[in-house]
Coordinates of C-alpha atoms in Angstrom, one line a residue:
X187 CA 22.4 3.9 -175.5
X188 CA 22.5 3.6 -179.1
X189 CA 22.2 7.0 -181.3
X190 CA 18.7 7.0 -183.0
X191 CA 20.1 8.6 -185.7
X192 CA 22.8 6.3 -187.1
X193 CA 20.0 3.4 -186.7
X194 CA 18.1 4.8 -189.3
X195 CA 21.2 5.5 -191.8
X196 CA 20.9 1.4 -192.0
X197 CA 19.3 0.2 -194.8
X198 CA 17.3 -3.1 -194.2
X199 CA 18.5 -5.7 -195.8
X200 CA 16.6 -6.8 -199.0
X201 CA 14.4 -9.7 -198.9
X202 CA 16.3 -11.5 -201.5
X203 CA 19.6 -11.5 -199.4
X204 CA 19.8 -14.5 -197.6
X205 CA 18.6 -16.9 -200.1
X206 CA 20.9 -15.2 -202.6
X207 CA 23.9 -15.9 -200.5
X208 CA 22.7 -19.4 -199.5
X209 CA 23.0 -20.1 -202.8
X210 CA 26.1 -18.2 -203.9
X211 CA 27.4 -20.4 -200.7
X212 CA 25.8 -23.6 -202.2
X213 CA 27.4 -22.9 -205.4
X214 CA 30.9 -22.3 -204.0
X215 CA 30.4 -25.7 -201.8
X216 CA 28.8 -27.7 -205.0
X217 CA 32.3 -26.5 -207.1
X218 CA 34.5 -27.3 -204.6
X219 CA 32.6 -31.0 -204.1
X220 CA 32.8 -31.3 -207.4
X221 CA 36.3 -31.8 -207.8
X222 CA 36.7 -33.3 -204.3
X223 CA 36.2 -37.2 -204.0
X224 CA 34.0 -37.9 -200.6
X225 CA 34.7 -41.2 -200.7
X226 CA 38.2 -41.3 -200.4
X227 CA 40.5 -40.0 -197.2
X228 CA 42.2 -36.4 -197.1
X229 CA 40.2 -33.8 -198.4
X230 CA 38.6 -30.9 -196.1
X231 CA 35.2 -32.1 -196.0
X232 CA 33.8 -32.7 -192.5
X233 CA 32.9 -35.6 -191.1
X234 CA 29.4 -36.1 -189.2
X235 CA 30.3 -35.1 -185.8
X236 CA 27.0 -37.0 -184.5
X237 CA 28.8 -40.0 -186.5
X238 CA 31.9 -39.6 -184.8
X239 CA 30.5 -39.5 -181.2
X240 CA 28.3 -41.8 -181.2
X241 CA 29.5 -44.7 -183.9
X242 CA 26.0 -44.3 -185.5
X243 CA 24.6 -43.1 -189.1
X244 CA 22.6 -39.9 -188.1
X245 CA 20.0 -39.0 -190.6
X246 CA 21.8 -37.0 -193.2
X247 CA 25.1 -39.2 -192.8
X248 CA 25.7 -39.8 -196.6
X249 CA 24.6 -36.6 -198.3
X250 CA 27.7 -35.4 -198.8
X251 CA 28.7 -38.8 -200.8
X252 CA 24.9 -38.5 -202.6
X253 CA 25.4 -35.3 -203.5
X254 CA 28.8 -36.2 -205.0
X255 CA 27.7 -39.0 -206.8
X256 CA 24.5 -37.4 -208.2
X257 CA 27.0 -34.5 -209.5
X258 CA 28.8 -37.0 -212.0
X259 CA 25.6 -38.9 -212.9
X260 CA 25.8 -42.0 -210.5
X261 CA 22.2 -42.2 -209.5
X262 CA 22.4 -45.9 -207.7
X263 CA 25.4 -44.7 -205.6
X264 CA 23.8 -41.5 -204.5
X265 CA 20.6 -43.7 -203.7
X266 CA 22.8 -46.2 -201.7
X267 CA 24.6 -43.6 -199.7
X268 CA 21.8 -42.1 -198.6
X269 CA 18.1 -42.8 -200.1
X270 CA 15.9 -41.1 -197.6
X271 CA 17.9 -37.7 -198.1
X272 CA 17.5 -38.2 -201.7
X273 CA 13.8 -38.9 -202.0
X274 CA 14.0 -35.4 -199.8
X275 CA 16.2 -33.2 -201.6
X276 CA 12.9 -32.1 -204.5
X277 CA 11.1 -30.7 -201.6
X278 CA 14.3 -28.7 -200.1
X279 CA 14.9 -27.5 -203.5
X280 CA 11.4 -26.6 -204.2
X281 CA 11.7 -24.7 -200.9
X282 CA 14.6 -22.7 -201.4
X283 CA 13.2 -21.8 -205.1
X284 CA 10.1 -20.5 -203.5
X285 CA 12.5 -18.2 -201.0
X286 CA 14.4 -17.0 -203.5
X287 CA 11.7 -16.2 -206.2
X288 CA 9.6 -14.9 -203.3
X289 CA 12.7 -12.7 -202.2
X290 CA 13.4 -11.5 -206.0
X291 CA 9.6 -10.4 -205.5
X292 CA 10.6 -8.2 -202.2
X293 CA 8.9 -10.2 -200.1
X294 CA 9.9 -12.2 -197.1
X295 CA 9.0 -15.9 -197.1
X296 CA 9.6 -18.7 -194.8
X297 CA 7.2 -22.1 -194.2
X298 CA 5.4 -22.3 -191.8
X299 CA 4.8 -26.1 -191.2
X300 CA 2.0 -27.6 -189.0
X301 CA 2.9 -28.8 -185.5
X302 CA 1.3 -32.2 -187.1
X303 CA 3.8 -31.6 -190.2
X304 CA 6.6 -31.2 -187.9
X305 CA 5.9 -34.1 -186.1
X306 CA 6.0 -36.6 -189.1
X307 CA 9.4 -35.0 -190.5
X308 CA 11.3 -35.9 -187.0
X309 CA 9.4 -39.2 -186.7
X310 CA 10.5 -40.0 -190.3
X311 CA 14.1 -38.9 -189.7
X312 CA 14.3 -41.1 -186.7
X313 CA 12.8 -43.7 -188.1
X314 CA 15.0 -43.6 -191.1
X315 CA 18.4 -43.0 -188.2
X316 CA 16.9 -46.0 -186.4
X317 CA 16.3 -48.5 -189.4
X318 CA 20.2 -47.6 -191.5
X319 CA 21.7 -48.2 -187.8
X320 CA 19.8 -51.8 -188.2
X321 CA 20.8 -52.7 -191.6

């Protein structure tokens, strides 16, 4: 059984934690992207593993490359490798500046989407999987 006492000595971790250190880790990925060419062979960047199974483009196949080619200003490359992901990335952005500021605040945030929400974000992702598998 574990000691009552040493539980308490640990101090819960502050609300700003996590979305700190998602993007100190988004920082770290961006710089090494950065300097590291998606589009051609033998660097360490996975591959989709969905992708690699299954032959197909999975949803997100491509953001690496868009997020590469938005980083050095190439807007129609990063819309061609992967538009739905693109027209995305505001609202994931907006969302983890809400969890940070929210966290800098001391408080804990997360969204809460509807069931109905929920719904149309996997309905648009298959559709989107469905209709690049097409093209």
């Amino acid at each position: 059984m574990a000691d009552p006492a040493a539980a308490r000595l640990v101090a819960p971790r502050h609300p700003a934690a996590a979305p700190l250190a998602v993007l100190a880790a988004g920082a770290a990925g961006a710089g090494y992207l950065y300097v590291t060419d998606p589009h051609e062979p033998g660097h360490l960047l996975p591959g989709c593993p969905f992708r690699f199974v299954t032959g197909l483009l999975c949803p997100a196949c491509g953001g690496t490359r868009m997020v590469y080619d938005l980083m050095h200003g190439q807007f129609a490359a990063a819309w061609h490798d992967n538009a739905m992901l693109l027209l995305a990335a505001p609202l994931a952005l907006a969302l983890l500046g809400r969890w940070t500021a929210e966290g800098l605040r001391g408080r804990r945030w997360r969204p809460r989407p509807s069931p109905r929400t929920q719904a149309l974000v996997l309905l648009l992702a298959v559709t989107w999987a469905v209709v690049r598998n097409l093209l």
